[in-house]
């Protein structure tokens, strides 16, 4: 398993209709059947772990956006989703719905 030091060393991009993850010199496609776990770490930090067949293949600890830390969903008056400000949450949601198109609809 590869563990990234921080989320800012990571790039997610779409190529050939697939979502890819690049962490420094490693690159792999997020395939059907892969899942993501989000767990809380000390303070507001989170760990994003990508699993394939139940085995962790990549992990990274990151700070979610201050928006998600400070603003509670019931007080949010914008049309933004929480995943708009939390890349780990976005990746987790995309792995649950790999067929989701670019507009964000299922």
GROMACS .gro file of N, CA, C and O in nm:
model
  424
    1UNK      N    1   0.084  -0.118   0.000
    1UNK     CA    2   0.000   0.000   0.000
    1UNK      C    3   0.088   0.124   0.000
    1UNK      O    4   0.190   0.128   0.066
    2UNK      N    5   0.047   0.223  -0.075
    2UNK     CA    6   0.115   0.351  -0.076
    2UNK      C    7   0.038   0.449   0.011
    2UNK      O    8  -0.083   0.456   0.002
    3UNK      N    9   0.108   0.522   0.091
    3UNK     CA   10   0.044   0.622   0.176
    3UNK      C   11   0.099   0.758   0.139
    3UNK      O   12   0.219   0.783   0.152
    4UNK      N   13   0.012   0.846   0.088
    4UNK     CA   14   0.053   0.981   0.053
    4UNK      C   15   0.071   1.065   0.179
    4UNK      O   16   0.002   1.045   0.277
    5UNK      N   17   0.166   1.156   0.175
    5UNK     CA   18   0.190   1.241   0.292
    5UNK      C   19   0.081   1.345   0.309
    5UNK      O   20   0.047   1.381   0.418
    6UNK      N   21   0.031   1.397   0.201
    6UNK     CA   22  -0.074   1.499   0.209
    6UNK      C   23  -0.149   1.501   0.077
    6UNK      O   24  -0.096   1.463  -0.026
    7UNK      N   25  -0.274   1.544   0.083
    7UNK     CA   26  -0.357   1.541  -0.036
    7UNK      C   27  -0.308   1.636  -0.145
    7UNK      O   28  -0.337   1.617  -0.261
    8UNK      N   29  -0.230   1.738  -0.111
    8UNK     CA   30  -0.186   1.830  -0.215
    8UNK      C   31  -0.079   1.770  -0.305
    8UNK      O   32  -0.038   1.828  -0.401
    9UNK      N   33  -0.029   1.651  -0.274
    9UNK     CA   34   0.063   1.580  -0.362
    9UNK      C   35  -0.011   1.486  -0.455
    9UNK      O   36   0.050   1.404  -0.521
   10UNK      N   37  -0.142   1.494  -0.459
   10UNK     CA   38  -0.225   1.399  -0.531
   10UNK      C   39  -0.304   1.471  -0.639
   10UNK      O   40  -0.352   1.582  -0.618
   11UNK      N   41  -0.318   1.406  -0.753
   11UNK     CA   42  -0.402   1.460  -0.860
   11UNK      C   43  -0.502   1.353  -0.900
   11UNK      O   44  -0.468   1.235  -0.913
   12UNK      N   45  -0.626   1.394  -0.918
   12UNK     CA   46  -0.729   1.307  -0.973
   12UNK      C   47  -0.767   1.366  -1.107
   12UNK      O   48  -0.785   1.486  -1.121
   13UNK      N   49  -0.777   1.280  -1.208
   13UNK     CA   50  -0.817   1.330  -1.340
   13UNK      C   51  -0.892   1.221  -1.415
   13UNK      O   52  -0.883   1.103  -1.382
   14UNK      N   53  -0.968   1.264  -1.514
   14UNK     CA   54  -1.045   1.171  -1.597
   14UNK      C   55  -0.973   1.156  -1.730
   14UNK      O   56  -0.932   1.254  -1.791
   15UNK      N   57  -0.956   1.031  -1.771
   15UNK     CA   58  -0.893   1.001  -1.900
   15UNK      C   59  -0.960   0.876  -1.955
   15UNK      O   60  -0.978   0.778  -1.883
   16UNK      N   61  -0.995   0.879  -2.081
   16UNK     CA   62  -1.060   0.766  -2.147
   16UNK      C   63  -1.185   0.720  -2.071
   16UNK      O   64  -1.211   0.600  -2.060
   17UNK      N   65  -1.258   0.816  -2.015
   17UNK     CA   66  -1.381   0.784  -1.945
   17UNK      C   67  -1.361   0.721  -1.808
   17UNK      O   68  -1.456   0.672  -1.748
   18UNK      N   69  -1.239   0.722  -1.757
   18UNK     CA   70  -1.209   0.662  -1.626
   18UNK      C   71  -1.145   0.767  -1.537
   18UNK      O   72  -1.080   0.860  -1.583
   19UNK      N   73  -1.164   0.751  -1.406
   19UNK     CA   74  -1.104   0.839  -1.308
   19UNK      C   75  -0.969   0.780  -1.267
   19UNK      O   76  -0.960   0.662  -1.235
   20UNK      N   77  -0.865   0.863  -1.269
   20UNK     CA   78  -0.729   0.820  -1.237
   20UNK      C   79  -0.679   0.895  -1.115
   20UNK      O   80  -0.716   1.010  -1.093
   21UNK      N   81  -0.591   0.832  -1.040
   21UNK     CA   82  -0.524   0.894  -0.927
   21UNK      C   83  -0.374   0.894  -0.957
   21UNK      O   84  -0.320   0.795  -1.003
   22UNK      N   85  -0.310   1.007  -0.933
   22UNK     CA   86  -0.165   1.015  -0.948
   22UNK      C   87  -0.108   1.069  -0.818
   22UNK      O   88  -0.149   1.173  -0.769
   23UNK      N   89  -0.013   0.994  -0.763
   23UNK     CA   90   0.054   1.031  -0.639
   23UNK      C   91   0.204   1.029  -0.668
   23UNK      O   92   0.263   0.922  -0.672
   24UNK      N   93   0.260   1.144  -0.693
   24UNK     CA   94   0.401   1.156  -0.731
   24UNK      C   95   0.427   1.072  -0.855
   24UNK      O   96   0.385   1.106  -0.961
   25UNK      N   97   0.494   0.955  -0.841
   25UNK     CA   98   0.530   0.878  -0.960
   25UNK      C   99   0.438   0.761  -0.986
   25UNK      O  100   0.456   0.687  -1.081
   26UNK      N  101   0.340   0.739  -0.904
   26UNK     CA  102   0.248   0.627  -0.921
   26UNK      C  103   0.117   0.678  -0.979
   26UNK      O  104   0.067   0.783  -0.940
   27UNK      N  105   0.060   0.601  -1.072
   27UNK     CA  106  -0.069   0.636  -1.131
   27UNK      C  107  -0.150   0.509  -1.147
   27UNK      O  108  -0.097   0.407  -1.192
   28UNK      N  109  -0.278   0.516  -1.109
   28UNK     CA  110  -0.365   0.401  -1.132
   28UNK      C  111  -0.507   0.448  -1.152
   28UNK      O  112  -0.548   0.554  -1.105
   29UNK      N  113  -0.584   0.366  -1.225
   29UNK     CA  114  -0.725   0.396  -1.252
   29UNK      C  115  -0.809   0.349  -1.135
   29UNK      O  116  -0.780   0.247  -1.073
   30UNK      N  117  -0.911   0.424  -1.102
   30UNK     CA  118  -1.009   0.384  -1.002
   30UNK      C  119  -1.112   0.297  -1.074
   30UNK      O  120  -1.186   0.344  -1.160
   31UNK      N  121  -1.109   0.170  -1.045
   31UNK     CA  122  -1.186   0.069  -1.117
   31UNK      C  123  -1.317   0.037  -1.047
   31UNK      O  124  -1.328   0.054  -0.925
   32UNK      N  125  -1.414  -0.018  -1.122
   32UNK     CA  126  -1.536  -0.067  -1.057
   32UNK      C  127  -1.498  -0.172  -0.952
   32UNK      O  128  -1.407  -0.251  -0.972
   33UNK      N  129  -1.564  -0.167  -0.840
   33UNK     CA  130  -1.534  -0.259  -0.731
   33UNK      C  131  -1.443  -0.198  -0.626
   33UNK      O  132  -1.439  -0.244  -0.513
   34UNK      N  133  -1.368  -0.094  -0.664
   34UNK     CA  134  -1.287  -0.024  -0.564
   34UNK      C  135  -1.380   0.058  -0.476
   34UNK      O  136  -1.484   0.104  -0.521
   35UNK      N  137  -1.340   0.073  -0.352
   35UNK     CA  138  -1.418   0.155  -0.259
   35UNK      C  139  -1.325   0.252  -0.189
   35UNK      O  140  -1.203   0.239  -0.197
   36UNK      N  141  -1.384   0.349  -0.124
   36UNK     CA  142  -1.305   0.447  -0.048
   36UNK      C  143  -1.362   0.456   0.092
   36UNK      O  144  -1.483   0.451   0.112
   37UNK      N  145  -1.272   0.466   0.188
   37UNK     CA  146  -1.311   0.487   0.327
   37UNK      C  147  -1.264   0.623   0.370
   37UNK      O  148  -1.150   0.661   0.342
   38UNK      N  149  -1.349   0.696   0.437
   38UNK     CA  150  -1.312   0.823   0.499
   38UNK      C  151  -1.319   0.803   0.649
   38UNK      O  152  -1.424   0.764   0.701
   39UNK      N  153  -1.210   0.827   0.719
   39UNK     CA  154  -1.209   0.814   0.864
   39UNK      C  155  -1.153   0.942   0.924
   39UNK      O  156  -1.067   1.007   0.865
   40UNK      N  157  -1.204   0.977   1.040
   40UNK     CA  158  -1.154   1.094   1.110
   40UNK      C  159  -1.021   1.062   1.177
   40UNK      O  160  -1.002   0.953   1.230
   41UNK      N  161  -0.930   1.157   1.171
   41UNK     CA  162  -0.800   1.147   1.237
   41UNK      C  163  -0.802   1.258   1.342
   41UNK      O  164  -0.898   1.330   1.355
   42UNK      N  165  -0.697   1.275   1.419
   42UNK     CA  166  -0.692   1.378   1.523
   42UNK      C  167  -0.733   1.514   1.467
   42UNK      O  168  -0.691   1.554   1.359
   43UNK      N  169  -0.816   1.584   1.544
   43UNK     CA  170  -0.863   1.715   1.501
   43UNK      C  171  -0.955   1.703   1.381
   43UNK      O  172  -1.025   1.604   1.365
   44UNK      N  173  -0.952   1.800   1.293
   44UNK     CA  174  -1.042   1.796   1.177
   44UNK      C  175  -0.986   1.716   1.060
   44UNK      O  176  -1.051   1.705   0.957
   45UNK      N  177  -0.868   1.659   1.074
   45UNK     CA  178  -0.809   1.586   0.962
   45UNK      C  179  -0.883   1.456   0.934
   45UNK      O  180  -0.945   1.398   1.022
   46UNK      N  181  -0.874   1.412   0.808
   46UNK     CA  182  -0.937   1.288   0.765
   46UNK      C  183  -0.837   1.202   0.691
   46UNK      O  184  -0.739   1.251   0.637
   47UNK      N  185  -0.864   1.074   0.688
   47UNK     CA  186  -0.785   0.980   0.609
   47UNK      C  187  -0.873   0.926   0.498
   47UNK      O  188  -0.982   0.877   0.523
   48UNK      N  189  -0.825   0.936   0.375
   48UNK     CA  190  -0.890   0.877   0.259
   48UNK      C  191  -0.811   0.751   0.226
   48UNK      O  192  -0.690   0.758   0.203
   49UNK      N  193  -0.878   0.637   0.226
   49UNK     CA  194  -0.815   0.510   0.192
   49UNK      C  195  -0.892   0.449   0.076
   49UNK      O  196  -1.015   0.439   0.081
   50UNK      N  197  -0.821   0.409  -0.028
   50UNK     CA  198  -0.882   0.343  -0.143
   50UNK      C  199  -0.852   0.195  -0.131
   50UNK      O  200  -0.737   0.155  -0.112
   51UNK      N  201  -0.960   0.116  -0.142
   51UNK     CA  202  -0.948  -0.029  -0.126
   51UNK      C  203  -0.986  -0.100  -0.254
   51UNK      O  204  -1.077  -0.056  -0.326
   52UNK      N  205  -0.918  -0.210  -0.281
   52UNK     CA  206  -0.952  -0.297  -0.393
   52UNK      C  207  -0.962  -0.438  -0.338
   52UNK      O  208  -0.865  -0.488  -0.278
   53UNK      N  209  -1.076  -0.502  -0.355
   53UNK     CA  210  -1.102  -0.635  -0.299
   53UNK      C  211  -1.075  -0.638  -0.149
   53UNK      O  212  -1.019  -0.734  -0.096
   54UNK      N  213  -1.111  -0.531  -0.080
   54UNK     CA  214  -1.096  -0.524   0.065
   54UNK      C  215  -0.955  -0.492   0.113
   54UNK      O  216  -0.933  -0.475   0.232
   55UNK      N  217  -0.860  -0.482   0.021
   55UNK     CA  218  -0.721  -0.451   0.056
   55UNK      C  219  -0.692  -0.303   0.028
   55UNK      O  220  -0.726  -0.252  -0.079
   56UNK      N  221  -0.628  -0.236   0.122
   56UNK     CA  222  -0.592  -0.095   0.103
   56UNK      C  223  -0.482  -0.086  -0.003
   56UNK      O  224  -0.379  -0.153   0.008
   57UNK      N  225  -0.506  -0.005  -0.107
   57UNK     CA  226  -0.405   0.014  -0.212
   57UNK      C  227  -0.342   0.152  -0.207
   57UNK      O  228  -0.237   0.176  -0.264
   58UNK      N  229  -0.409   0.244  -0.136
   58UNK     CA  230  -0.356   0.381  -0.127
   58UNK      C  231  -0.425   0.451  -0.011
   58UNK      O  232  -0.543   0.427   0.015
   59UNK      N  233  -0.352   0.538   0.058
   59UNK     CA  234  -0.408   0.609   0.171
   59UNK      C  235  -0.342   0.746   0.184
   59UNK      O  236  -0.224   0.761   0.150
   60UNK      N  237  -0.418   0.843   0.234
   60UNK     CA  238  -0.366   0.978   0.250
   60UNK      C  239  -0.443   1.048   0.362
   60UNK      O  240  -0.565   1.039   0.371
   61UNK      N  241  -0.369   1.121   0.448
   61UNK     CA  242  -0.432   1.204   0.551
   61UNK      C  243  -0.437   1.346   0.496
   61UNK      O  244  -0.340   1.395   0.438
   62UNK      N  245  -0.550   1.413   0.514
   62UNK     CA  246  -0.567   1.548   0.460
   62UNK      C  247  -0.657   1.631   0.550
   62UNK      O  248  -0.726   1.580   0.637
   63UNK      N  249  -0.652   1.760   0.527
   63UNK     CA  250  -0.741   1.855   0.595
   63UNK      C  251  -0.856   1.887   0.501
   63UNK      O  252  -0.833   1.937   0.391
   64UNK      N  253  -0.980   1.862   0.540
   64UNK     CA  254  -1.091   1.904   0.456
   64UNK      C  255  -1.101   2.057   0.457
   64UNK      O  256  -1.039   2.123   0.538
   65UNK      N  257  -1.178   2.107   0.369
   65UNK     CA  258  -1.197   2.252   0.359
   65UNK      C  259  -1.252   2.309   0.489
   65UNK      O  260  -1.330   2.245   0.560
   66UNK      N  261  -1.214   2.432   0.520
   66UNK     CA  262  -1.270   2.500   0.636
   66UNK      C  263  -1.421   2.514   0.624
   66UNK      O  264  -1.492   2.518   0.723
   67UNK      N  265  -1.470   2.519   0.501
   67UNK     CA  266  -1.615   2.529   0.478
   67UNK      C  267  -1.685   2.412   0.546
   67UNK      O  268  -1.783   2.428   0.617
   68UNK      N  269  -1.635   2.290   0.526
   68UNK     CA  270  -1.698   2.172   0.584
   68UNK      C  271  -1.681   2.167   0.735
   68UNK      O  272  -1.763   2.109   0.805
   69UNK      N  273  -1.574   2.225   0.787
   69UNK     CA  274  -1.550   2.223   0.931
   69UNK      C  275  -1.639   2.323   1.002
   69UNK      O  276  -1.696   2.294   1.107
   70UNK      N  277  -1.654   2.442   0.946
   70UNK     CA  278  -1.724   2.551   1.013
   70UNK      C  279  -1.873   2.558   0.984
   70UNK      O  280  -1.951   2.599   1.068
   71UNK      N  281  -1.912   2.525   0.862
   71UNK     CA  282  -2.051   2.542   0.820
   71UNK      C  283  -2.124   2.409   0.831
   71UNK      O  284  -2.086   2.310   0.771
   72UNK      N  285  -2.228   2.406   0.909
   72UNK     CA  286  -2.310   2.286   0.922
   72UNK      C  287  -2.410   2.285   0.806
   72UNK      O  288  -2.461   2.389   0.765
   73UNK      N  289  -2.441   2.165   0.751
   73UNK     CA  290  -2.531   2.158   0.636
   73UNK      C  291  -2.665   2.228   0.660
   73UNK      O  292  -2.720   2.289   0.569
   74UNK      N  293  -2.719   2.223   0.782
   74UNK     CA  294  -2.848   2.287   0.807
   74UNK      C  295  -2.840   2.440   0.804
   74UNK      O  296  -2.941   2.508   0.795
   75UNK      N  297  -2.718   2.497   0.809
   75UNK     CA  298  -2.700   2.641   0.803
   75UNK      C  299  -2.649   2.689   0.668
   75UNK      O  300  -2.622   2.806   0.650
   76UNK      N  301  -2.633   2.599   0.575
   76UNK     CA  302  -2.578   2.633   0.444
   76UNK      C  303  -2.689   2.685   0.354
   76UNK      O  304  -2.786   2.616   0.329
   77UNK      N  305  -2.673   2.807   0.307
   77UNK     CA  306  -2.775   2.869   0.223
   77UNK      C  307  -2.736   2.872   0.076
   77UNK      O  308  -2.798   2.939  -0.004
   78UNK      N  309  -2.631   2.799   0.039
   78UNK     CA  310  -2.589   2.795  -0.101
   78UNK      C  311  -2.635   2.664  -0.163
   78UNK      O  312  -2.683   2.574  -0.095
   79UNK      N  313  -2.616   2.651  -0.291
   79UNK     CA  314  -2.651   2.528  -0.362
   79UNK      C  315  -2.533   2.431  -0.366
   79UNK      O  316  -2.540   2.329  -0.431
   80UNK      N  317  -2.426   2.462  -0.296
   80UNK     CA  318  -2.307   2.378  -0.299
   80UNK      C  319  -2.327   2.251  -0.217
   80UNK      O  320  -2.393   2.251  -0.115
   81UNK      N  321  -2.268   2.142  -0.266
   81UNK     CA  322  -2.264   2.017  -0.191
   81UNK      C  323  -2.137   2.013  -0.109
   81UNK      O  324  -2.038   2.077  -0.143
   82UNK      N  325  -2.137   1.935  -0.002
   82UNK     CA  326  -2.017   1.921   0.080
   82UNK      C  327  -1.899   1.870  -0.001
   82UNK      O  328  -1.785   1.909   0.021
   83UNK      N  329  -1.925   1.785  -0.100
   83UNK     CA  330  -1.815   1.731  -0.181
   83UNK      C  331  -1.749   1.837  -0.269
   83UNK      O  332  -1.638   1.817  -0.317
   84UNK      N  333  -1.816   1.950  -0.288
   84UNK     CA  334  -1.755   2.059  -0.364
   84UNK      C  335  -1.635   2.119  -0.292
   84UNK      O  336  -1.553   2.187  -0.353
   85UNK      N  337  -1.624   2.094  -0.161
   85UNK     CA  338  -1.517   2.152  -0.080
   85UNK      C  339  -1.430   2.046  -0.013
   85UNK      O  340  -1.349   2.079   0.070
   86UNK      N  341  -1.450   1.919  -0.046
   86UNK     CA  342  -1.376   1.811   0.019
   86UNK      C  343  -1.343   1.706  -0.086
   86UNK      O  344  -1.427   1.625  -0.124
   87UNK      N  345  -1.219   1.708  -0.136
   87UNK     CA  346  -1.180   1.618  -0.244
   87UNK      C  347  -1.190   1.472  -0.203
   87UNK      O  348  -1.231   1.388  -0.282
   88UNK      N  349  -1.159   1.441  -0.078
   88UNK     CA  350  -1.172   1.304  -0.031
   88UNK      C  351  -1.315   1.254  -0.036
   88UNK      O  352  -1.342   1.142  -0.079
   89UNK      N  353  -1.408   1.338   0.004
   89UNK     CA  354  -1.550   1.304  -0.002
   89UNK      C  355  -1.594   1.287  -0.148
   89UNK      O  356  -1.669   1.195  -0.180
   90UNK      N  357  -1.548   1.373  -0.236
   90UNK     CA  358  -1.581   1.362  -0.377
   90UNK      C  359  -1.535   1.228  -0.434
   90UNK      O  360  -1.610   1.158  -0.501
   91UNK      N  361  -1.410   1.191  -0.406
   91UNK     CA  362  -1.357   1.065  -0.457
   91UNK      C  363  -1.435   0.947  -0.400
   91UNK      O  364  -1.470   0.853  -0.473
   92UNK      N  365  -1.467   0.952  -0.272
   92UNK     CA  366  -1.546   0.846  -0.210
   92UNK      C  367  -1.682   0.833  -0.279
   92UNK      O  368  -1.726   0.722  -0.311
   93UNK      N  369  -1.747   0.945  -0.303
   93UNK     CA  370  -1.878   0.942  -0.370
   93UNK      C  371  -1.867   0.893  -0.514
   93UNK      O  372  -1.952   0.819  -0.562
   94UNK      N  373  -1.762   0.934  -0.585
   94UNK     CA  374  -1.745   0.890  -0.723
   94UNK      C  375  -1.720   0.739  -0.731
   94UNK      O  376  -1.768   0.674  -0.824
   95UNK      N  377  -1.647   0.684  -0.637
   95UNK     CA  378  -1.625   0.539  -0.638
   95UNK      C  379  -1.755   0.463  -0.612
   95UNK      O  380  -1.773   0.353  -0.662
   96UNK      N  381  -1.845   0.524  -0.535
   96UNK     CA  382  -1.976   0.461  -0.515
   96UNK      C  383  -2.060   0.468  -0.641
   96UNK      O  384  -2.147   0.385  -0.663
   97UNK      N  385  -2.036   0.570  -0.724
   97UNK     CA  386  -2.117   0.594  -0.844
   97UNK      C  387  -2.024   0.617  -0.963
   97UNK      O  388  -2.023   0.725  -1.020
   98UNK      N  389  -1.946   0.515  -1.003
   98UNK     CA  390  -1.849   0.533  -1.112
   98UNK      C  391  -1.914   0.575  -1.243
   98UNK      O  392  -1.851   0.635  -1.327
   99UNK      N  393  -2.043   0.547  -1.263
   99UNK     CA  394  -2.110   0.585  -1.385
   99UNK      C  395  -2.159   0.728  -1.387
   99UNK      O  396  -2.217   0.775  -1.485
  100UNK      N  397  -2.136   0.802  -1.278
  100UNK     CA  398  -2.183   0.941  -1.268
  100UNK      C  399  -2.117   1.025  -1.375
  100UNK      O  400  -1.998   1.017  -1.396
  101UNK      N  401  -2.194   1.109  -1.441
  101UNK     CA  402  -2.136   1.192  -1.545
  101UNK      C  403  -2.077   1.320  -1.486
  101UNK      O  404  -2.083   1.344  -1.367
  102UNK      N  405  -2.017   1.403  -1.573
  102UNK     CA  406  -1.947   1.523  -1.528
  102UNK      C  407  -2.039   1.626  -1.465
  102UNK      O  408  -1.993   1.711  -1.392
  103UNK      N  409  -2.167   1.621  -1.492
  103UNK     CA  410  -2.258   1.721  -1.436
  103UNK      C  411  -2.291   1.695  -1.291
  103UNK      O  412  -2.353   1.779  -1.227
  104UNK      N  413  -2.251   1.579  -1.238
  104UNK     CA  414  -2.277   1.550  -1.098
  104UNK      C  415  -2.407   1.474  -1.077
  104UNK      O  416  -2.439   1.438  -0.966
  105UNK      N  417  -2.481   1.448  -1.182
  105UNK     CA  418  -2.606   1.372  -1.166
  105UNK      C  419  -2.579   1.224  -1.186
  105UNK      O  420  -2.489   1.186  -1.256
  106UNK      N  421  -2.661   1.142  -1.123
  106UNK     CA  422  -2.641   0.997  -1.132
  106UNK      C  423  -2.692   0.943  -1.263
  106UNK      O  424  -2.769   0.999  -1.332
   0.00000   0.00000   0.00000
